[in-house]
CSV table of C-alpha atoms in Angstrom, one decimal:
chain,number,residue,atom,x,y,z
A,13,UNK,CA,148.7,137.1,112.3
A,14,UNK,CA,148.2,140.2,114.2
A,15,UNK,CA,145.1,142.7,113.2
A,16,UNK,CA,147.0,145.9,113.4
A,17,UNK,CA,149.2,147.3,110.2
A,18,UNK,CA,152.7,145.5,110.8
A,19,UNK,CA,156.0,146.4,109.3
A,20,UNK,CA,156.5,143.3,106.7
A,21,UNK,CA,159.8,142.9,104.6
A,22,UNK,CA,161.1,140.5,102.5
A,23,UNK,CA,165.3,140.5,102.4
A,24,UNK,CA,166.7,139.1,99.6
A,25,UNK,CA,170.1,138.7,97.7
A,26,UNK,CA,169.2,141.5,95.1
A,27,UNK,CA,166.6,143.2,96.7
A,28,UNK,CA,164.9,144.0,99.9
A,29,UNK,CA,161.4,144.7,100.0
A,30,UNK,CA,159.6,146.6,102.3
A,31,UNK,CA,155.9,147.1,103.4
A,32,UNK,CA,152.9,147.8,105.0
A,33,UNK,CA,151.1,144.3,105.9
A,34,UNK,CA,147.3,144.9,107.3
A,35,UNK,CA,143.6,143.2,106.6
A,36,UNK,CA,145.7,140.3,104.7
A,37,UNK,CA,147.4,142.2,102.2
A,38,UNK,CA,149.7,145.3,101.6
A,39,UNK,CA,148.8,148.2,101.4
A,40,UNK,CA,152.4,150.4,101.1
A,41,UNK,CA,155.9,149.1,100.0
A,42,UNK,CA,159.4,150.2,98.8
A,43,UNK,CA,162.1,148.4,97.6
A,44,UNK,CA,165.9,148.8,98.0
A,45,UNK,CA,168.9,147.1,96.2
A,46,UNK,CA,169.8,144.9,98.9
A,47,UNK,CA,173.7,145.4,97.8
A,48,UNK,CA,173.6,149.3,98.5
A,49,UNK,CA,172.4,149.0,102.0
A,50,UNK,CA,175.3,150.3,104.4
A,51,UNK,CA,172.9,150.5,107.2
A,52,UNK,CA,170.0,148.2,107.8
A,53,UNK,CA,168.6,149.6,110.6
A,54,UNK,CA,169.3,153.5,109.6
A,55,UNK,CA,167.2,152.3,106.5
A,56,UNK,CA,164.4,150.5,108.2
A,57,UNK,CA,163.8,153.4,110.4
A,58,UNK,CA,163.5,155.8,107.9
A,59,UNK,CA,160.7,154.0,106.5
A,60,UNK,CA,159.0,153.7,109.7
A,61,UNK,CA,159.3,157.5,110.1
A,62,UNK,CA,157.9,158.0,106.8
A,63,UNK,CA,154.6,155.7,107.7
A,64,UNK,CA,154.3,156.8,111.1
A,65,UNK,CA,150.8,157.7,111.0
A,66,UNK,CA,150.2,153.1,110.8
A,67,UNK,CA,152.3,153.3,114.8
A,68,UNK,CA,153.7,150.1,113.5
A,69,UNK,CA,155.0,148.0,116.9
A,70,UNK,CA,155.4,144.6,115.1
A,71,UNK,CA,157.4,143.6,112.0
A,72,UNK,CA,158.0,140.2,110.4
A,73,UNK,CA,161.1,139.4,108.2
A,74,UNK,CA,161.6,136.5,105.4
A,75,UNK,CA,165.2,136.2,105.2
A,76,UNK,CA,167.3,134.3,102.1
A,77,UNK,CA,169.4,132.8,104.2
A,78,UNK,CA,169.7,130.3,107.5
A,79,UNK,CA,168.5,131.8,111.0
A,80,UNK,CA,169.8,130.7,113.8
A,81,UNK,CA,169.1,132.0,117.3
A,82,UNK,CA,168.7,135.6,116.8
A,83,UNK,CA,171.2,135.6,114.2
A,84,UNK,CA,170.4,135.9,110.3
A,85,UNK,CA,172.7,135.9,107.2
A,86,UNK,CA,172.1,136.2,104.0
A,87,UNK,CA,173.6,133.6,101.8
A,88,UNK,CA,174.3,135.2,98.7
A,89,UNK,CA,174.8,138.8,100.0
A,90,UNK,CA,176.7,140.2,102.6
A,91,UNK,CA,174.1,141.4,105.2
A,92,UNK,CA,174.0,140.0,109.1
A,93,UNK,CA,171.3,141.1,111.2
A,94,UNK,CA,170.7,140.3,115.2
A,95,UNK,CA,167.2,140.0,115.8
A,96,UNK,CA,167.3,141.2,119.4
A,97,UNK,CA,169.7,144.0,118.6
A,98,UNK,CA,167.3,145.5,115.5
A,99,UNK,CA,164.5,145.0,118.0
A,100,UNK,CA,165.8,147.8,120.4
A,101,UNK,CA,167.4,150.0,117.8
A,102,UNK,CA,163.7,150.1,116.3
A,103,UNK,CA,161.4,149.4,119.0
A,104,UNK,CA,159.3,147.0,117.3
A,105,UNK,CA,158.9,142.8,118.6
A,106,UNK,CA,160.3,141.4,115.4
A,107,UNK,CA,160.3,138.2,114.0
A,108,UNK,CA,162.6,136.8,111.8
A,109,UNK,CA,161.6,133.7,109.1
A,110,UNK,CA,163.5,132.4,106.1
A,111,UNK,CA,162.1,133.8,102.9
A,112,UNK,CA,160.6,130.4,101.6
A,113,UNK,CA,159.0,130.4,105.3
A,114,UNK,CA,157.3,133.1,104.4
A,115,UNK,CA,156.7,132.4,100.8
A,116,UNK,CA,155.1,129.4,102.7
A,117,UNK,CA,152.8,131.6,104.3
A,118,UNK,CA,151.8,133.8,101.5
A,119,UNK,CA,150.8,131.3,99.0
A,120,UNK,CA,147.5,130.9,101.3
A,121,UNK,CA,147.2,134.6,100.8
A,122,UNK,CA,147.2,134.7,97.0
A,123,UNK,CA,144.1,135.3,94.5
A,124,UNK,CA,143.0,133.4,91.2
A,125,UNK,CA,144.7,136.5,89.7
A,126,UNK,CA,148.2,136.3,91.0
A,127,UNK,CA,148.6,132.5,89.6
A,128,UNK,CA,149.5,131.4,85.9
A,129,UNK,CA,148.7,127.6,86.1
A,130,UNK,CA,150.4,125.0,84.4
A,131,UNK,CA,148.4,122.1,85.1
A,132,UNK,CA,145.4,121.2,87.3
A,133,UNK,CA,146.0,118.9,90.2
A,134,UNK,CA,144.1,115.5,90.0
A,135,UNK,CA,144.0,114.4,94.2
A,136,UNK,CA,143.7,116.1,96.9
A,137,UNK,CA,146.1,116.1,100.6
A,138,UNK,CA,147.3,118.9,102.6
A,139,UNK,CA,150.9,118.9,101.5
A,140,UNK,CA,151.7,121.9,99.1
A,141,UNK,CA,155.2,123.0,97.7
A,142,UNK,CA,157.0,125.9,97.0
A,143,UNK,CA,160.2,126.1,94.6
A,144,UNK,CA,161.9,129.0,93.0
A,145,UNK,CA,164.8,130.8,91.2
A,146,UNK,CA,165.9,133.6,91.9
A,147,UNK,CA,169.1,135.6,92.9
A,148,UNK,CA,169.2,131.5,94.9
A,149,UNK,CA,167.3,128.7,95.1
A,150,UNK,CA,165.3,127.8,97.7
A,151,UNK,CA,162.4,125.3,98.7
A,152,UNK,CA,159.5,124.8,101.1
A,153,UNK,CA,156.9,121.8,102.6
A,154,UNK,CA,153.7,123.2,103.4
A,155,UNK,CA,152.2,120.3,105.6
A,156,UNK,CA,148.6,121.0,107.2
A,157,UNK,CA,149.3,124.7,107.1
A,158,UNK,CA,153.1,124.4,108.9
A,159,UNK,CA,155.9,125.4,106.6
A,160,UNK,CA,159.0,123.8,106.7
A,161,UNK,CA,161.8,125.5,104.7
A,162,UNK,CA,164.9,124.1,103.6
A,163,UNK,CA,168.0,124.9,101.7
A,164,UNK,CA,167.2,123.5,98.5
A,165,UNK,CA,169.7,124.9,96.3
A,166,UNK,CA,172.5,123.8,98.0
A,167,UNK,CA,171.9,120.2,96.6
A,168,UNK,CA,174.0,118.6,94.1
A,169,UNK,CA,173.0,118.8,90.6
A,170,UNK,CA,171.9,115.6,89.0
A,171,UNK,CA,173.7,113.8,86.3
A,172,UNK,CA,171.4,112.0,83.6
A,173,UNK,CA,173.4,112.5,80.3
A,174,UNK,CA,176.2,113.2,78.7
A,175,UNK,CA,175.3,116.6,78.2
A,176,UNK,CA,175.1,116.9,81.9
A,177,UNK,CA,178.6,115.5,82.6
A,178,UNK,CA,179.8,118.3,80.1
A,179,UNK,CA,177.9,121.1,82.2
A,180,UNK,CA,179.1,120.1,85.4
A,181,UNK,CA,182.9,119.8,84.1
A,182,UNK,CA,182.7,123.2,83.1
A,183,UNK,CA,181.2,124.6,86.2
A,184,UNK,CA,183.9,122.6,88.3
A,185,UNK,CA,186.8,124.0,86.2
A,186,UNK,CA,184.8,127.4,86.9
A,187,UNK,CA,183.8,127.2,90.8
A,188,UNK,CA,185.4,124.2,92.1
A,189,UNK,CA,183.5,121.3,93.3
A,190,UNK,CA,180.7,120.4,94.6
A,191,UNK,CA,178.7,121.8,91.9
A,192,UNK,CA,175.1,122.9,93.0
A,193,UNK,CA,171.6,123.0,91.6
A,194,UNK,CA,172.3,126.6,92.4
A,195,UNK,CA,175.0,127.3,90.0
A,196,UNK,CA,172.1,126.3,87.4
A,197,UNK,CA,169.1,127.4,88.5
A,198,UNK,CA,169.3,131.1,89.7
A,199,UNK,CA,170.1,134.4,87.7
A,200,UNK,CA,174.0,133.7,87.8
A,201,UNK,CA,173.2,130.3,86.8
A,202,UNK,CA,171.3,131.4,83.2
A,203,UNK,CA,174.5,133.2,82.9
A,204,UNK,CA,176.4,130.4,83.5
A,205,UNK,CA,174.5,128.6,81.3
A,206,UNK,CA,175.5,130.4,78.2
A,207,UNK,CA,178.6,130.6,78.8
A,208,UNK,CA,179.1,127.1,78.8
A,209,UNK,CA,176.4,126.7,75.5
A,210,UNK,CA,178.5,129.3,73.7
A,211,UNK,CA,181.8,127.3,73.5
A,212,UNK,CA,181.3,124.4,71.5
A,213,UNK,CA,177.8,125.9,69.8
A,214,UNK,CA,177.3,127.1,66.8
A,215,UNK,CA,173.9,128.7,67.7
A,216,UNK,CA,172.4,131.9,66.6
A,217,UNK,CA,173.6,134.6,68.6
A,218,UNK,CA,173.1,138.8,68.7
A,219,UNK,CA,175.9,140.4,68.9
A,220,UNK,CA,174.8,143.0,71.7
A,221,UNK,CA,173.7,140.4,73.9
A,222,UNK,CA,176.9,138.8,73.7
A,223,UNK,CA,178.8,141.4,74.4
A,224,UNK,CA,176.6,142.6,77.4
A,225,UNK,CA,177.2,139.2,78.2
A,226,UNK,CA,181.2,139.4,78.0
A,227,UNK,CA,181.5,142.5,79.7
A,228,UNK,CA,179.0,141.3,83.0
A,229,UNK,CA,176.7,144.1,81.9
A,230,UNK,CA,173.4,141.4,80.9
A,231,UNK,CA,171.1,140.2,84.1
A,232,UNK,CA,169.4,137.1,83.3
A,233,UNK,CA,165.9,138.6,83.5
A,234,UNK,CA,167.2,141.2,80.5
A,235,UNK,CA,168.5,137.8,78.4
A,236,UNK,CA,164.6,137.0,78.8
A,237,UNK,CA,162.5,140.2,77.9
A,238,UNK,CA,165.3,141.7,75.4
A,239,UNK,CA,167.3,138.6,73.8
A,240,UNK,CA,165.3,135.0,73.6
A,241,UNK,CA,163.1,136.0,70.6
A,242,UNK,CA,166.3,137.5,69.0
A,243,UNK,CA,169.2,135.2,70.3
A,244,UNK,CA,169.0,131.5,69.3
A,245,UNK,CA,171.7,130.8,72.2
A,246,UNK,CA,169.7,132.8,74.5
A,247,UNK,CA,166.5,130.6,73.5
A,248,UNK,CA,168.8,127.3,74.1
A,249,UNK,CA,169.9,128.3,77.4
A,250,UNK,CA,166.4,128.9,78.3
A,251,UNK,CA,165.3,126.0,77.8
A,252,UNK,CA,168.3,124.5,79.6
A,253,UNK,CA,167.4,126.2,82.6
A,254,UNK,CA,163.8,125.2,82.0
A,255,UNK,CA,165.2,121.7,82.0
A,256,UNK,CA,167.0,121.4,85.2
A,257,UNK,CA,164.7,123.6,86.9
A,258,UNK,CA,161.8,120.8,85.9
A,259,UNK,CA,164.3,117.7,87.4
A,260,UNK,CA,164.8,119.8,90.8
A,261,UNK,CA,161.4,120.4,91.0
A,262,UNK,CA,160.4,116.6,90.7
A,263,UNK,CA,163.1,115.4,92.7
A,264,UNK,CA,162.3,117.4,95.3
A,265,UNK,CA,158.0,116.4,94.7
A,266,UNK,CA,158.6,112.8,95.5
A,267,UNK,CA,160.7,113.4,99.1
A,268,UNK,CA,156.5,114.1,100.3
A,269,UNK,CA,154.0,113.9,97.0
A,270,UNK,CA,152.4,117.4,97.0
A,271,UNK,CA,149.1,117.7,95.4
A,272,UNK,CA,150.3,121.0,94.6
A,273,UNK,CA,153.5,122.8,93.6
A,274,UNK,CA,154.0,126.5,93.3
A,275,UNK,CA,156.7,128.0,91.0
A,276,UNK,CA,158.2,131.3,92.9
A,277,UNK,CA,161.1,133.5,92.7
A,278,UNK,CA,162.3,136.6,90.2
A,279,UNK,CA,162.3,134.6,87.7
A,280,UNK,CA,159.3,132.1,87.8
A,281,UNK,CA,157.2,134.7,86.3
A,282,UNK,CA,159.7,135.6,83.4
A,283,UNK,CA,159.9,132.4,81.7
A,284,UNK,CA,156.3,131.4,82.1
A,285,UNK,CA,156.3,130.8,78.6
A,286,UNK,CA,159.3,128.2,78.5
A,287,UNK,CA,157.6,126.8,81.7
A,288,UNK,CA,154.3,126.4,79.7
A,289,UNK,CA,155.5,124.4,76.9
A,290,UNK,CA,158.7,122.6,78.3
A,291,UNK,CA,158.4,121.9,82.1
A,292,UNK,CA,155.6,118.9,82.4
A,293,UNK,CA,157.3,116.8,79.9
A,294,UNK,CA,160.4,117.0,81.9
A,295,UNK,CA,159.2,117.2,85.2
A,296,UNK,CA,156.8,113.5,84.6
A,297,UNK,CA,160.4,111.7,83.1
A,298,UNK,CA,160.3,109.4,85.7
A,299,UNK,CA,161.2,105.5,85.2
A,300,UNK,CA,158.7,104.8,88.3
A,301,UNK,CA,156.4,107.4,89.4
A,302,UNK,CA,155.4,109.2,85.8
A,303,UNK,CA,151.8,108.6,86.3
A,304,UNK,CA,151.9,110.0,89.9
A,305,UNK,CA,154.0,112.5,88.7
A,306,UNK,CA,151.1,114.1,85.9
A,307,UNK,CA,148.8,113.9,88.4
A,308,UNK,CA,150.1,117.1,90.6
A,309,UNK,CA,149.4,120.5,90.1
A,310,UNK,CA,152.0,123.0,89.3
A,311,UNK,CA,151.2,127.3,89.5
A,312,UNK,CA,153.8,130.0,88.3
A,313,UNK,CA,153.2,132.5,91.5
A,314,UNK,CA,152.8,136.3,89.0
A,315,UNK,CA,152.6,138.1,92.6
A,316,UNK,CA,156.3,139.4,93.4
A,317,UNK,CA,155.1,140.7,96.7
A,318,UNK,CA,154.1,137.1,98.3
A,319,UNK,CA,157.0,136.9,100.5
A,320,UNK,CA,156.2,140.3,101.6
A,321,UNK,CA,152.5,139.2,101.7
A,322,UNK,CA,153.9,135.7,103.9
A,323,UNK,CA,156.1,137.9,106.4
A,324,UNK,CA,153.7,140.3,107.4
A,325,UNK,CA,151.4,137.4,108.2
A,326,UNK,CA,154.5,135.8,110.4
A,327,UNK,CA,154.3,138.7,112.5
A,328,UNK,CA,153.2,137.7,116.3
């Protein structure tokens, strides 16, 4: 971590973030609709000129998507950037991390404050975990203070009941197979979700929402804040999402046992509520490990700007 104000930003598919990283926390930011960036760099600069009075000469990037070499992509936006290339065009040493790398990172950053816990963890080891929803899914191991992202979403969506069988069906005659965890748990996903509740359901439903719904005009954090205490469907498919968000969670928790698991991502924060009353009971159905299973303790990270937080500490 260096001790000088660094550049931090935190590039995902719907927005990018950008900040001012210094003393462990940040002190300026801006953020930008990742889709309406033409020019990365054009954009980056303009924000440097804007600060120049921090002379910024690092900057650390968490990036949704996979790295490799100096190359970064995001996966569910089109945006490509060469590490080396952006370093000359801005003058800055750069480094580059994947956003749950950095999400990695942030977590040890975060106050009492910035946590809405779910349940208290009951041992102790130094293996942490990171999940979260968002415009993807995405996953991270924090062993012994190394982070060790992965591409969690990409994963194929678990089958326990027939009411799974009849979600996946739709979503293959939808997308094609393989069907992801992604397809479910993300903001397209809730959308998908309804869609596929509203066929054969005869729940509750408001009219505008539907329509919003009908015409693509309805993100999934609106469906929350506007619809759920309105919209019976829109309650159902809230749960739902609760649901499978709970099995990815404890299917990935018992690849290394965390003592702890943090909830991240846009949405996280939005269904605390559904997360507070539905997630454990799902998350501990386990024919085997149950017991183990209530013993680990889950946090709903309430800070948006962690991964900003994690990539300004990245920055060598």
């Amino acid at each position: 971590m260096s001790k000088n104000p660094v550049l931090s930003m935190d590039i995902g598919g719907t927005n990018c973030r950008i900040g001012i990283f210094k003393n462990k926390r940040i002190i300026r930011k801006k953020y930008y609709p990742t889709k309406k960036i033409k020019n990365f760099s054009k954009k980056v600069s303009g924000y440097l000129k804007k600060n120049s009075k921090y002379k910024i000469k690092k900057a650390g990037i968490g990036f949704a998507g996979p790295i490799i070499g100096n190359i970064a992509e995001l996966t569910n936006a089109d945006l490509k950037i060469n590490r080396k290339k952006l370093e000359k065009q801005l003058n800055l040493k750069i480094t580059i991390i994947n956003d749950f790398h950095a999400l990695g990172y942030g977590i040890s950053l975060l106050k009492k404050k910035d946590l809405f816990e779910i349940s208290k963890p009951k041992f102790k080891n130094d293996i942490k975990m990171v999940v979260g929803p968002g415009t993807g899914l995405g996953k991270a191991y924090i062993v012994h203070k190394l982070v060790f992202p992965g591409e969690g979403g990409q994963t194929l969506i678990g089958i326990e009941d027939i009411h799974d069988y009849a979600l996946v069906d739709y979503l293959t005659k939808e997308f094609g197979k393989p069907v992801y965890y992604e397809d479910v748990l993300s903001g397209r996903g809730i959308i998908n979700l309804y869609k596929h509740l509203a066929i054969k359901t005869s729940y509750k439903r408001n009219h505008k929402a539907g329509e919003k719904i009908k015409k693509k005009l309805l993100k999934s954090a609106e469906m929350v804040t506007k619809y759920s205490s309105k919209d019976e469907l829109c309650d159902i498919t809230l749960k739902e999402f609760t649901k499978y968000f709970a099995r990815f969670t404890r299917d990935s928790a018992l690849h290394l046992i965390p003592c702890r698991i943090y909830l991240s991502g846009g949405i996280s924060p939005e269904i605390k509520k559904y997360i507070k009353k539905y997630f454990i009971k799902e998350f501990t159905k386990h024919r085997s490990y149950s017991d183990l299973l209530k013993k680990i303790g889950i946090s709903v990270i309430l800070n948006t700007d962690t991964g900003l937080l994690g990539a300004g500490f990245a920055a060598k």
